Short mmCIF file of C-alpha atoms and ligand atoms in Angstrom, two decimals:
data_model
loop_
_atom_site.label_atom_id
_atom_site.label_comp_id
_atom_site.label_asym_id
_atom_site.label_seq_id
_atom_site.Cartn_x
_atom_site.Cartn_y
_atom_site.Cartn_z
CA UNK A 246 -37.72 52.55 65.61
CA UNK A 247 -38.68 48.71 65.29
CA UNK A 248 -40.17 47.93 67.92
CA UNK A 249 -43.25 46.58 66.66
CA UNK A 250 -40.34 43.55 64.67
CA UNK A 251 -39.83 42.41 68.71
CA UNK A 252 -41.42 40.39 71.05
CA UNK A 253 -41.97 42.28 73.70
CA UNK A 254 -41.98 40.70 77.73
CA UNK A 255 -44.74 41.67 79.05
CA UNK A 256 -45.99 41.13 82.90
CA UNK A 257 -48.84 39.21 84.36
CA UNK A 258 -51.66 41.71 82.37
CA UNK A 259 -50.13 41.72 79.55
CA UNK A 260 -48.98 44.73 79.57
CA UNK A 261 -44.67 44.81 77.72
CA UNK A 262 -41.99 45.59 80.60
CA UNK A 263 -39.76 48.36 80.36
CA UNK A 264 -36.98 46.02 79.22
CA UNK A 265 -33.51 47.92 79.35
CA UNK A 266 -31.74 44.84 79.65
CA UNK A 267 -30.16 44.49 75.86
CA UNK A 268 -26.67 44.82 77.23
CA UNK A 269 -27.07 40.67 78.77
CA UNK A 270 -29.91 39.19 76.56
CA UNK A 271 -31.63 40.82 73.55
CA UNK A 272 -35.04 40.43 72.69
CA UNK A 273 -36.45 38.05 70.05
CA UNK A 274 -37.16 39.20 66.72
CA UNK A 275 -40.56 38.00 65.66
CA UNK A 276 -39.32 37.37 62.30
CA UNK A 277 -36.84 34.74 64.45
CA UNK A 278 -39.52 32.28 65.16
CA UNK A 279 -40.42 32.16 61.28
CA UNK A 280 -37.15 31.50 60.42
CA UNK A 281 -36.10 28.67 63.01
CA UNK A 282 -39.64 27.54 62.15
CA UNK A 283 -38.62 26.96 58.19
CA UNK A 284 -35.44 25.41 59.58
CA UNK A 285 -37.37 22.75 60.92
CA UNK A 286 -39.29 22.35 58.28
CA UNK A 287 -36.69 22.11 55.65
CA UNK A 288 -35.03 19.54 58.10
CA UNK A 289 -38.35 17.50 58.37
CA UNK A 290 -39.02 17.51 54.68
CA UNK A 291 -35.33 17.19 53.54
CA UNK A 292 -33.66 15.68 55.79
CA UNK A 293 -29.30 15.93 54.55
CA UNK A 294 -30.62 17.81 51.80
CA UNK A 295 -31.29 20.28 53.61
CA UNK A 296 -27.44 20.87 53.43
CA UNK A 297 -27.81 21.93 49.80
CA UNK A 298 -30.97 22.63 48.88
CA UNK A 299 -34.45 24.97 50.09
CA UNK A 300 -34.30 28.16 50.65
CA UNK A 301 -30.83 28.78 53.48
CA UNK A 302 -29.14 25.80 52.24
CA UNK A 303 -27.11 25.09 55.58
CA UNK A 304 -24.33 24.42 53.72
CA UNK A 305 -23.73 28.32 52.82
CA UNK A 306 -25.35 29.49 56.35
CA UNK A 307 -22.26 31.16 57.46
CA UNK A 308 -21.57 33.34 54.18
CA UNK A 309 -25.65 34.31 54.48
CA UNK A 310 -24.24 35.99 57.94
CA UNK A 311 -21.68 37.90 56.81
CA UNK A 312 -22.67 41.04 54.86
CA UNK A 313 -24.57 42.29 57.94
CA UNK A 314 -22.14 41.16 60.50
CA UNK A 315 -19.52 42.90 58.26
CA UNK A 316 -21.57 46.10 58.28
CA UNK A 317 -21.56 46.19 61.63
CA UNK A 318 -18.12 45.17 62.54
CA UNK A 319 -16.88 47.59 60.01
CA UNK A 320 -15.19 45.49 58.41
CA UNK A 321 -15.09 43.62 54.84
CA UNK A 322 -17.27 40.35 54.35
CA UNK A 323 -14.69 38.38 54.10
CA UNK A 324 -13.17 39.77 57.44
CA UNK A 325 -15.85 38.24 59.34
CA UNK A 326 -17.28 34.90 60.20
CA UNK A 327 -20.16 33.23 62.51
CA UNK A 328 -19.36 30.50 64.62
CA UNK A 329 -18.68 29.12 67.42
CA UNK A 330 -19.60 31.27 71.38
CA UNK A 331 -17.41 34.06 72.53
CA UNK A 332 -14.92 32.32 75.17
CA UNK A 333 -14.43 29.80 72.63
CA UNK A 334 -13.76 32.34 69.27
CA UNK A 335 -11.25 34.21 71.76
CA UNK A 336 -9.19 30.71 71.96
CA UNK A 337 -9.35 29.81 69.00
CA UNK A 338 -8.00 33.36 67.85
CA UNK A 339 -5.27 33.14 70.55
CA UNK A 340 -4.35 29.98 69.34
CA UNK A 341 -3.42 31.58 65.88
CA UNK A 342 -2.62 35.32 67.19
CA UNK A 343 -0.79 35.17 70.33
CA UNK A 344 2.67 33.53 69.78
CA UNK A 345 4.91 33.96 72.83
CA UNK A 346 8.71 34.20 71.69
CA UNK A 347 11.80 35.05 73.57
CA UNK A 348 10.63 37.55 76.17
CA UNK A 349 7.86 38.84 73.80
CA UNK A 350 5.24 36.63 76.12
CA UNK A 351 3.04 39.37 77.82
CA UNK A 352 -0.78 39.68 77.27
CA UNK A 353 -2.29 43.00 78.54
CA UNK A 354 -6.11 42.96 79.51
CA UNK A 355 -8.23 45.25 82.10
CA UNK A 356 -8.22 44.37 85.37
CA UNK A 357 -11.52 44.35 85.59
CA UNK A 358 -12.19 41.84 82.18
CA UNK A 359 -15.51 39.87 82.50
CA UNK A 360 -14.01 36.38 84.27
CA UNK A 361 -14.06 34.33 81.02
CA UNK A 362 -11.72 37.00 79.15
CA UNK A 363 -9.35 36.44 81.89
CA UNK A 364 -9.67 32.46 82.29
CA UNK A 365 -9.30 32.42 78.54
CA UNK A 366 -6.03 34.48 78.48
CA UNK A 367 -4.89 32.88 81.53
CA UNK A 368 -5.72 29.36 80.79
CA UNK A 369 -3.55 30.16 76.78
CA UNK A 370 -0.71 31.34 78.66
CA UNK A 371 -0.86 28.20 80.86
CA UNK A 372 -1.53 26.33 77.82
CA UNK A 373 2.03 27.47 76.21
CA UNK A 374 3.85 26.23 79.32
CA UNK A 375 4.37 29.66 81.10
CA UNK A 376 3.03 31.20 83.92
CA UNK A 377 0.07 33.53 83.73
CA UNK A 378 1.75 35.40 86.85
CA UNK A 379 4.52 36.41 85.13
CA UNK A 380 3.06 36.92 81.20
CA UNK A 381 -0.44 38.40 82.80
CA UNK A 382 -0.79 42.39 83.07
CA UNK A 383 -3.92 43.48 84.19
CA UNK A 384 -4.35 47.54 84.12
CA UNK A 385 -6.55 48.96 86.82
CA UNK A 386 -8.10 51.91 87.03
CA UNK A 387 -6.40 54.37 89.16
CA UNK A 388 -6.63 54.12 92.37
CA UNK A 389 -10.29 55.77 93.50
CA UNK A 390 -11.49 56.06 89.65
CA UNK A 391 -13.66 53.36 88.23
CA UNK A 392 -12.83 54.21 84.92
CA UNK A 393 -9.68 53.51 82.75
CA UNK A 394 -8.01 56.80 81.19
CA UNK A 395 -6.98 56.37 77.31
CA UNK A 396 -3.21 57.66 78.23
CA UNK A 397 -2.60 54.86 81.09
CA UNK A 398 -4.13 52.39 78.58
CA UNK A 399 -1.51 53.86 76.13
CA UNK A 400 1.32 54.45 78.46
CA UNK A 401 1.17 50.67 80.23
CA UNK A 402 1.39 49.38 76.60
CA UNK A 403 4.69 51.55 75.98
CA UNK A 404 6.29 50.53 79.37
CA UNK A 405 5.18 46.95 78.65
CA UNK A 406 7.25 47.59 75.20
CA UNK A 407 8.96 44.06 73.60
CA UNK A 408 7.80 41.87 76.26
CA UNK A 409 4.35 42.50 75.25
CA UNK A 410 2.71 39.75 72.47
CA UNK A 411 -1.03 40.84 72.67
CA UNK A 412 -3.12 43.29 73.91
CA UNK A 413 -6.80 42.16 74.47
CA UNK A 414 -9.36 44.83 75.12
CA UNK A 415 -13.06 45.67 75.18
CA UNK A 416 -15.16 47.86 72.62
CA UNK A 417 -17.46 48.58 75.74
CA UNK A 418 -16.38 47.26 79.32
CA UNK A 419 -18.88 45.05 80.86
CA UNK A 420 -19.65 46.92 84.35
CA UNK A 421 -18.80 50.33 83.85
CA UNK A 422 -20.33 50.83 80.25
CA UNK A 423 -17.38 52.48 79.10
CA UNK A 424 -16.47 52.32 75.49
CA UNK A 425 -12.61 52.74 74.35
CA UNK A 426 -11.34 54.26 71.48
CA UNK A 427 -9.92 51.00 69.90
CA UNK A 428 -8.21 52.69 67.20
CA UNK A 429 -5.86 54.35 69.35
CA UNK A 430 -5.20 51.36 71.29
CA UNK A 431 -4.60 48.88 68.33
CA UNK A 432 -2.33 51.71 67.09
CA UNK A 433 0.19 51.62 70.65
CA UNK A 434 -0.29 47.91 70.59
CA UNK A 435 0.89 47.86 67.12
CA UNK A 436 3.89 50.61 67.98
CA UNK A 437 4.63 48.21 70.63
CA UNK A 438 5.32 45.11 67.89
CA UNK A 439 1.96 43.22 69.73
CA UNK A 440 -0.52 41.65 68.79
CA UNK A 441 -4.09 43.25 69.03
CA UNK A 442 -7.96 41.72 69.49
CA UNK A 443 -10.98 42.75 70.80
CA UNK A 444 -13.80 41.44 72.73
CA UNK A 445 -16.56 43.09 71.09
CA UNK A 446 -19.52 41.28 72.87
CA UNK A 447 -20.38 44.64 74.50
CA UNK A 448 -19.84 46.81 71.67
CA UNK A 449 -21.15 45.06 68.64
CA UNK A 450 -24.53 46.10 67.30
CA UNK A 451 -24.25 49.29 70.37
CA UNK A 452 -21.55 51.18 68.62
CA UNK A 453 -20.69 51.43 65.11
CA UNK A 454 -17.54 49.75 64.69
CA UNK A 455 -14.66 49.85 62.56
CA UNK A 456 -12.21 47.01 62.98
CA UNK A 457 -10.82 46.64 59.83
CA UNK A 458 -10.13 50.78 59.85
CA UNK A 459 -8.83 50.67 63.39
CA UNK A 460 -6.22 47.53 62.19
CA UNK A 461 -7.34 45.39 64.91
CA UNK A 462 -6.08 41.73 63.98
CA UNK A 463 -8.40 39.99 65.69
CA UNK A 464 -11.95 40.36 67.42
CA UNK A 465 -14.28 38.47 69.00
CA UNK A 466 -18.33 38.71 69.83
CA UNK A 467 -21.52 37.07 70.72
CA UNK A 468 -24.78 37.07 69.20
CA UNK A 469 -27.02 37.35 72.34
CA UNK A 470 -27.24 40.80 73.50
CA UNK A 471 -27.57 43.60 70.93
CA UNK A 472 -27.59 41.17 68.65
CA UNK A 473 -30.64 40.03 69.76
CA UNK A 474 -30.17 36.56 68.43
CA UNK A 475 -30.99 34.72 71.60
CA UNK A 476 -29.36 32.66 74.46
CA UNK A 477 -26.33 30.86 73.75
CA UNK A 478 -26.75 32.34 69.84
CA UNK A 479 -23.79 31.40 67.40
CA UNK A 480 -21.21 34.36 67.99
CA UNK A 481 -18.96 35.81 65.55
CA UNK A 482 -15.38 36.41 64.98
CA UNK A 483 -13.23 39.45 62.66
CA UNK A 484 -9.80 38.61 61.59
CA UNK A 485 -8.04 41.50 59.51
CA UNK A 486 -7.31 41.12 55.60
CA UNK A 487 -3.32 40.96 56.21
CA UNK A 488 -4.26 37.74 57.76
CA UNK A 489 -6.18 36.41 55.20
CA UNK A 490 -3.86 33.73 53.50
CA UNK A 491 -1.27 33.34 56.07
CA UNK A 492 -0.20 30.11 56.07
CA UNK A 493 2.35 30.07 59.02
CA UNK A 494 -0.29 30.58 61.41
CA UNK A 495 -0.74 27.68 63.34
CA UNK A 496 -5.19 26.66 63.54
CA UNK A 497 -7.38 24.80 65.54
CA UNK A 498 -8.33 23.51 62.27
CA UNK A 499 -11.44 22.09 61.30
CA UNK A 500 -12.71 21.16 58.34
CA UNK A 501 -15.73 23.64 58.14
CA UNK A 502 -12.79 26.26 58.12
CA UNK A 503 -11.09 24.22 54.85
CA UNK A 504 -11.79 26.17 51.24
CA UNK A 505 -15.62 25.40 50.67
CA UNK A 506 -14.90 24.70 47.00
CA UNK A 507 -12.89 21.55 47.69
CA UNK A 508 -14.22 20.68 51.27
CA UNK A 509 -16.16 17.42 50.41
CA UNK A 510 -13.05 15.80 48.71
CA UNK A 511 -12.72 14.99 52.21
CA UNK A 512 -9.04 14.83 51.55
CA UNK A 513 -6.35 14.55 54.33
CA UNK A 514 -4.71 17.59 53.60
CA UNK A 515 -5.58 21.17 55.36
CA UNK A 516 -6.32 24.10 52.77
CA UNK A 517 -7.41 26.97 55.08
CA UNK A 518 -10.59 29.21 53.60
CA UNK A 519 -9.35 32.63 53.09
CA UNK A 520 -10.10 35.42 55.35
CA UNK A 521 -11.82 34.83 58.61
CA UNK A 522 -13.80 31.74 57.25
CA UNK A 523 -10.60 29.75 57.74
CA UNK A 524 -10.69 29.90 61.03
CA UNK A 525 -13.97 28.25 61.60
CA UNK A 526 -14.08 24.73 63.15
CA UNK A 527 -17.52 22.64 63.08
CA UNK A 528 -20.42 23.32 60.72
CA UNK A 529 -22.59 26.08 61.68
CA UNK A 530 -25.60 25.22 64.20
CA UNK A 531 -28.60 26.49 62.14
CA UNK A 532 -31.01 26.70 65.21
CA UNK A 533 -28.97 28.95 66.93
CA UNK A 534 -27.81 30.87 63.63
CA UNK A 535 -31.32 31.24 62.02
CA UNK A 536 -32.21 34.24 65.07
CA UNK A 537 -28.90 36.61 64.07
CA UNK A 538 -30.40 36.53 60.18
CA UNK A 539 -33.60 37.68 61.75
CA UNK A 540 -32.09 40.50 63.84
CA UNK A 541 -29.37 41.36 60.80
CA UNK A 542 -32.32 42.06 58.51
CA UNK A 543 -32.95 44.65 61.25
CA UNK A 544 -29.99 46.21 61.46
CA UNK A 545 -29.41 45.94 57.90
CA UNK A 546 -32.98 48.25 57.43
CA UNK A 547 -32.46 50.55 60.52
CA UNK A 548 -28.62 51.22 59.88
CA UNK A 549 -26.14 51.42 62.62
CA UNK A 550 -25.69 55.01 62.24
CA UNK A 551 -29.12 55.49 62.57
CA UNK A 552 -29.51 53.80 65.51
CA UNK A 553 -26.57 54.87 66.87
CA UNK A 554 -28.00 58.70 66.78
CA UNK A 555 -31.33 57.70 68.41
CA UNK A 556 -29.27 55.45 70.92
CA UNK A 557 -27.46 58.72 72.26
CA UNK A 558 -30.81 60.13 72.28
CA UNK A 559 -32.24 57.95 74.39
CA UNK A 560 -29.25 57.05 77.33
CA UNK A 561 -29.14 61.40 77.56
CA UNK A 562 -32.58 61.46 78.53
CA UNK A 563 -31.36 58.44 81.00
CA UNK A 564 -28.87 60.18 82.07
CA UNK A 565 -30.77 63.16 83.05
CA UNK A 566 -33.48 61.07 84.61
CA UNK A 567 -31.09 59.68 87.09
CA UNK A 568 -29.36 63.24 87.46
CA UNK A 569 -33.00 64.75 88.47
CA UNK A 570 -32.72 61.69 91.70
CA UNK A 571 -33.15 63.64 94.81
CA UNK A 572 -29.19 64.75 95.79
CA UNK A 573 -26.70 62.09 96.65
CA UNK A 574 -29.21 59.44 95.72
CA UNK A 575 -27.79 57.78 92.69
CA UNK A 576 -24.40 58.24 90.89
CA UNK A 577 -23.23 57.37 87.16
CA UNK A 578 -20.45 55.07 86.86
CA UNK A 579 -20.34 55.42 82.78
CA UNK A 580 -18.68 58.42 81.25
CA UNK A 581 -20.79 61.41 80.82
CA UNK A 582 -18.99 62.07 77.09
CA UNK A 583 -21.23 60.31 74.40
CA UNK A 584 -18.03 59.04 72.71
CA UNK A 585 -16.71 57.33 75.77
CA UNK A 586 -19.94 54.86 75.92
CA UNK A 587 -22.66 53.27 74.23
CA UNK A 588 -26.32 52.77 75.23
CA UNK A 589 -25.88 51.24 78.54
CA UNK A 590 -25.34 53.29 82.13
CA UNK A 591 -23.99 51.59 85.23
CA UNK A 592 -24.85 54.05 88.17
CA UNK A 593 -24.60 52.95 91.68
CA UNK A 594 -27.12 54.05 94.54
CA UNK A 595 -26.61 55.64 97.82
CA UNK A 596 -25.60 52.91 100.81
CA UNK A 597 -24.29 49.48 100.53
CA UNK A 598 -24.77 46.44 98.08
CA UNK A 599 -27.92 45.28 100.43
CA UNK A 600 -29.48 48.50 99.93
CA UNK A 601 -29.12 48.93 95.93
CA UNK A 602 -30.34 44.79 95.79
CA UNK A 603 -33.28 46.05 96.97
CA UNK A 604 -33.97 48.88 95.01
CA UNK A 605 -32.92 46.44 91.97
CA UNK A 606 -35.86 44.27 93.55
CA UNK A 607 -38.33 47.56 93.96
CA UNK A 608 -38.13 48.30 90.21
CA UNK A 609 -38.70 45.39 88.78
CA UNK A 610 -42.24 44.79 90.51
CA UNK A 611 -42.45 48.18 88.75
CA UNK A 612 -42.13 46.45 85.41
CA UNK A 613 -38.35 48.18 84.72
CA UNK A 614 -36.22 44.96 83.63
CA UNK A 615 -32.58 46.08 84.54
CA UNK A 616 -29.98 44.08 86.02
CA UNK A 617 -27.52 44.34 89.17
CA UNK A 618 -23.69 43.09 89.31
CA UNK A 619 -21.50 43.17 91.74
CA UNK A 620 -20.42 44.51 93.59
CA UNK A 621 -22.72 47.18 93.51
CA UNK A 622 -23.88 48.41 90.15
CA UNK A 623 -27.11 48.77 88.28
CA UNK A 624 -26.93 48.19 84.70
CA UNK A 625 -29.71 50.06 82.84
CA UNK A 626 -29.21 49.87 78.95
CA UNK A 627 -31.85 51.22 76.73
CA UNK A 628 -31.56 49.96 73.43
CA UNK A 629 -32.74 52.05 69.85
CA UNK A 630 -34.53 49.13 68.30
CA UNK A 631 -37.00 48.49 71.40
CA UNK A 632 -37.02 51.09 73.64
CA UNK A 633 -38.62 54.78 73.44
CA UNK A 634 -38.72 57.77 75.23
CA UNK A 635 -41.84 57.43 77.09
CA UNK A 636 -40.02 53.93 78.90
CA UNK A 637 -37.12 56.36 80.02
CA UNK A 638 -39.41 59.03 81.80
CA UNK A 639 -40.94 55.18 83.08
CA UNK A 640 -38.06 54.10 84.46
CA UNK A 641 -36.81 57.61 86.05
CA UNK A 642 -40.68 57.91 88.20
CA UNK A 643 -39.98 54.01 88.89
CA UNK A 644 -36.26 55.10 90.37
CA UNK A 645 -38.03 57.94 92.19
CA UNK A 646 -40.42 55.55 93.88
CA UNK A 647 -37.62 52.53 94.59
CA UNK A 648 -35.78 54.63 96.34
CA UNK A 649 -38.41 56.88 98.13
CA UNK A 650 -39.41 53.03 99.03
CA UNK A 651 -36.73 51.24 100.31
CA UNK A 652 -35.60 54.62 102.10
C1 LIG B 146 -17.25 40.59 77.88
C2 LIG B 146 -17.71 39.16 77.88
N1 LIG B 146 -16.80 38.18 77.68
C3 LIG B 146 -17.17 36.88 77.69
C4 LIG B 146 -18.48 36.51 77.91
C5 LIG B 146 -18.82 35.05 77.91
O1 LIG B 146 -19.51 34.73 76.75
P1 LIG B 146 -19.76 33.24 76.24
O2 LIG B 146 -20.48 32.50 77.34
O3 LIG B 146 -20.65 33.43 75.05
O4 LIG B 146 -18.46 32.63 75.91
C6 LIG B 146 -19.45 37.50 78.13
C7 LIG B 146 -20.86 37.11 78.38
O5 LIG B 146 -21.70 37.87 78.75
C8 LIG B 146 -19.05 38.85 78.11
O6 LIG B 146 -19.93 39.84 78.33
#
C-alpha cells in the first residue's frame, strides 16, 4: 500500500475523497512535484545544458523511463520507449506496422473501441487511399451480451484469414472493464499472417503484462491513468525485438528516433535507433515526463505482482458490495472471472440513463469520485496504490444511500 506517496483529493473539510477514478486520471505522486520542481530548476540554472548535464540530463530522459516501463509492459528495455500521447503512438506504429498489400488490407478492432482507436485506424486506412468501409471490421458482441467471447474474437480473425493486415485490440476495454487474453489473440492474428498491436492505455500499470511473451508487434499506452503521471502525460509505446533493426519498415522519422550515439552529427542521412527507440519522433517533453519517473519509482518498489494480488482483493470486495444492492438494483457489466478484468467494474443501475446520472450525481456529494459513460455505465475502479478496504465498504453504504435517494 502507498498511499501515503499520493496526493490525495480531498473535499471542502479536508477530508481525501473516495477516489476510484484511476481508470481516466491517476493521482499525483507527491514525489512528482519534486521532480518537475528540479526540472525547472535545472532549466533556470542551466539553461541548454540542461540537455547534458545535472542530475536527469534531458538528453537521456527517455532511456531513464524504460526499465520500469519495461517491467511493466513485460517486455525488454529496449522493447519500450516514452513519447509522444496514445492516438498519436498508435499512428505512428501503423505507419510502420500496417502495410496493406494485394487483398491483405483488413484491420480488425472491437466495435465498441474508444472513438480515437477507431478514427486512428480509420483515418490510416483512408490515409493509404482505400476505404475504411471496405478494409474496417469491427466485432461486436453478440447480439444481447455486452461482452466479447475469446472464440468469436478468434474465429472472426480465422474467417477474416489473408485479407486481414492487422488486428488492433485492447488489454482492458474501456466501458466494460473487460481484459482479453492477448496472447491468444496475437497468436490467431499471427496464424492469420496479420499484423498484431495493442492499445494498452487500459491495461498498463492494472494488469501485469507480457507483450514481448505474448509476441505482440506493436503496443501502444498512455501515462495518465494507472500510470498516474498526470493529464496529457508523455505515453509510451512497445515494439517487439524481431523488429528491432528492420530497415524496410517505412518511419515517421524523426531525428530523436536516429542512433543517439551519432544524432548531433546532424547529418542528412536516417540511421534508425534500435528497438523501439527508433521509432520516436521529437525530443522528449520533460514536464510531462518527469511525473511517470515519480510514479515508476512506485511501481518499481510495490511490484506489479504485488499489486496485482491486492488489486483482485480489493474489486472482490467491490464486487460483493454492489452484489449486497437491494435485488435488481445494480448489475455488473465486467466479467465476474478475475482473469477476464482488472481493477475497474462497469455496472449499470436499475432504469434509464437519467436515472443512473443521478445516482452518479448522489455519490459524489457523498465524496465517492467515480465516473459515468454512456450510454449508461458507471465506472468504479479502485486502484492498489491508493485505495483500501475501508473506501470500498464507503462506497457500497454511499450506493445504498444514492439509490435509496434518488428512488
Ligand atoms: C482506449 C483509449 N484509446 C485512446 C485514448 C485517447 O488517448 P490520447 O488522448 O492520449 O491520445 C484513450 C483516452 O482515454 C483511451 O482510453
Amino acid at each position: 500500500m502507498m498511499r501515503d506517496r499520493f496526493e490525495l483529493p480531498r473535499n471542502a473539510a479536508g477530508e481525501p475523497l473516495v477516489y476510484f477514478c484511476g481508470h481516466s486520471l491517476g493521482l499525483m505522486p507527491i514525489e512528482a512535484r519534486r521532480i518537475v520542481n528540479e526540472e525547472l530548476d535545472s532549466w533556470a540554472a542551466r539553461g541548454i545544458d540542461g540537455q547534458f548535464s545535472g542530475q536527469r540530463p534531458w538528453v537521456d530522459y527517455a532511456a531513464q523511463m524504460q526499465a520500469g516501463l519495461a517491467a511493466l509492459a513485460g517486455a525488454d528495455a529496449s522493447e519500450v520507449v516514452a513519447m509522444n500521447a496514445l492516438t498519436l503512438n498508435l499512428h505512428v506504429l501503423m505507419a510502420s506496422f500496417y502495410r496493406p498489400r494485394g487483398t491483405r488490407r483488413r484491420i480488425l478492432i472491437e466495435a465498441g473501441a474508444f472513438p480515437s482507436d477507431r478514427h486512428a485506424v480509420a483515418g490510416q486506412i483512408a490515409w493509404h487511399g482505400l476505404d475504411p468501409r471496405d478494409c474496417l471490421l469491427e466485432l461486436a458482441p453478440r447480439a444481447g451480451e455486452d461482452l466479447l467471447r475469446e472464440d468469436d474474437i478468434e474465429g472472426a480473425i480465422e474467417r477474416a484469414g489473408e485479407t486481414l493486415a492487422l488486428v488492433l485490440w485492447p488489454g482492458v476495454q474501456y466501458l466494460t472493464g473487460q481484459a482479453f487474453d492477448c496472447a491468444r489473440i496475437a497468436c490467431a492474428a499471427r496464424h492469420a499472417g496479420a499484423v498484431v498491436g495493442f492499445d494498452m492505455a487500459h491495461a498498463i500499470g492494472n494488469l501485469p503484462l507480457a507483450l514481448h511473451d505474448w509476441n505482440a508487434d506493436f503496443a501502444a499506452w498512455c501515462s495518465y491513468k494507472y500510470l498516474n503521471s498526470g493529464p496529457g502525460a508523455i505515453g509510451g509505446a512497445f515494439v517487439h525485438a524481431r523488429h528491432a533493426h528492420r530497415s524496410d519498415l517505412p518511419r515517421l522519422a524523426g531525428w530523436w528516433g536516429h542512433d543517439p550515439a551519432t544524432r548531433f552529427r546532424m547529418a542528412p542521412g536516417f540511421d534508425a535507433a534500435a528497438g523501439a527507440a527508433g521509432w520516436q519522433v521529437s525530443n522528449p517533453p520533460i514536464f510531462s515526463s518527469a511525473p511517470l519517473l515519480a510514479s515508476l519509482e512506485i511501481f518499481m518498489a510495490a511490484g506489479i505482482g504485488r499489486l496485482r494480488e491486492q488489486s483482485i482483493a480489493l474489486t472482490r470486495a467491490l464486487e460483493a458490495e454492489i452484489d449486497a444492492l437491494p435485488a435488481g438494483e445494480a448489475s455488473l457489466v465486467t466479467p465476474r472471472d478475475a482473469r477476464a478484468r482488472g481493477a475497474q467494474l462497469s455496472i449499470r443501475v436499475r432504469g434509464d440513463a437519467e436515472r443512473s446520472r443521478r445516482i452518479f450525481d448522489a455519490l459524489a456529494v457523498r465524496g465517492i469520485v467515480c465516473d459515468w459513460r454512456e450510454p449508461d455505465v458507471l465506472r468504479i475502479a479502485p486502484v492498489p496504490l491508493y485505495n483500501t478496504a475501508d473506501e470500498i465498504r464507503h462506497a457500497g453504504a454511499a450506493l445504498r444511500a444514492a439509490l435509496a435517494q434518488v428512488g
